[in-house]
GROMACS .gro file of C-alpha atoms in nm:
model
   72
    1UNK     CA    1   0.708   3.947   0.680
    2UNK     CA    2   0.472   3.646   0.648
    3UNK     CA    3   0.170   3.629   0.875
    4UNK     CA    4   0.230   3.262   0.960
    5UNK     CA    5   0.552   3.088   1.048
    6UNK     CA    6   0.657   2.830   0.792
    7UNK     CA    7   0.857   2.611   1.029
    8UNK     CA    8   0.621   2.310   1.034
    9UNK     CA    9   0.434   2.351   0.708
   10UNK     CA   10   0.682   2.180   0.474
   11UNK     CA   11   0.733   1.805   0.505
   12UNK     CA   12   1.081   1.684   0.421
   13UNK     CA   13   1.085   1.446   0.126
   14UNK     CA   14   1.185   1.094   0.214
   15UNK     CA   15   1.471   0.932   0.027
   16UNK     CA   16   1.327   0.663  -0.206
   17UNK     CA   17   1.658   0.475  -0.183
   18UNK     CA   18   1.655   0.451   0.196
   19UNK     CA   19   1.618   0.091   0.316
   20UNK     CA   20   1.324   0.036   0.548
   21UNK     CA   21   1.255  -0.289   0.733
   22UNK     CA   22   0.909  -0.404   0.835
   23UNK     CA   23   0.791  -0.701   1.036
   24UNK     CA   24   0.538  -0.918   0.855
   25UNK     CA   25   0.331  -1.203   0.994
   26UNK     CA   26   0.401  -1.544   0.845
   27UNK     CA   27   0.090  -1.683   0.680
   28UNK     CA   28  -0.043  -1.986   0.868
   29UNK     CA   29   0.121  -1.897   1.198
   30UNK     CA   30  -0.003  -1.685   1.483
   31UNK     CA   31   0.336  -1.614   1.630
   32UNK     CA   32   0.594  -1.629   1.352
   33UNK     CA   33   0.714  -1.297   1.216
   34UNK     CA   34   0.967  -1.229   0.946
   35UNK     CA   35   1.162  -0.912   0.883
   36UNK     CA   36   1.150  -0.779   0.527
   37UNK     CA   37   1.382  -0.500   0.413
   38UNK     CA   38   1.337  -0.301   0.092
   39UNK     CA   39   1.392   0.053  -0.028
   40UNK     CA   40   1.106   0.301   0.008
   41UNK     CA   41   1.063   0.288  -0.370
   42UNK     CA   42   1.034  -0.092  -0.361
   43UNK     CA   43   0.778  -0.077  -0.078
   44UNK     CA   44   0.575   0.177  -0.274
   45UNK     CA   45   0.584  -0.039  -0.588
   46UNK     CA   46   0.483  -0.351  -0.394
   47UNK     CA   47   0.190  -0.171  -0.231
   48UNK     CA   48   0.079  -0.032  -0.567
   49UNK     CA   49   0.095  -0.379  -0.725
   50UNK     CA   50  -0.104  -0.532  -0.436
   51UNK     CA   51  -0.365  -0.256  -0.459
   52UNK     CA   52  -0.397  -0.310  -0.836
   53UNK     CA   53  -0.435  -0.687  -0.785
   54UNK     CA   54  -0.717  -0.641  -0.534
   55UNK     CA   55  -0.886  -0.380  -0.751
   56UNK     CA   56  -0.870  -0.605  -1.060
   57UNK     CA   57  -0.999  -0.905  -0.863
   58UNK     CA   58  -1.296  -0.705  -0.738
   59UNK     CA   59  -1.370  -0.572  -1.085
   60UNK     CA   60  -1.356  -0.920  -1.238
   61UNK     CA   61  -1.584  -1.059  -0.967
   62UNK     CA   62  -1.843  -0.789  -1.039
   63UNK     CA   63  -1.829  -0.850  -1.413
   64UNK     CA   64  -1.883  -1.226  -1.371
   65UNK     CA   65  -2.185  -1.182  -1.144
   66UNK     CA   66  -2.498  -1.182  -1.365
   67UNK     CA   67  -2.708  -1.021  -1.090
   68UNK     CA   68  -2.523  -0.694  -1.130
   69UNK     CA   69  -2.685  -0.630  -1.467
   70UNK     CA   70  -3.027  -0.790  -1.422
   71UNK     CA   71  -3.096  -0.679  -1.067
   72UNK     CA   72  -3.156  -1.026  -0.919
   0.00000   0.00000   0.00000
């Protein structure tokens, strides 16, 4: 018999094909909101792509700054 109950220790896996809708603010408007629906897999891919874009932009900005190497 296990010392601890296993009832809450395992998280159920979420279906990557399940459609999830999120509200997103419309750029340039304080009040407008649009509803975007995608599968969990599509949301994950979009977030990964956005994260990669930001990471690459930050890396490129550091490489173009001459003060990083010379210690301005």
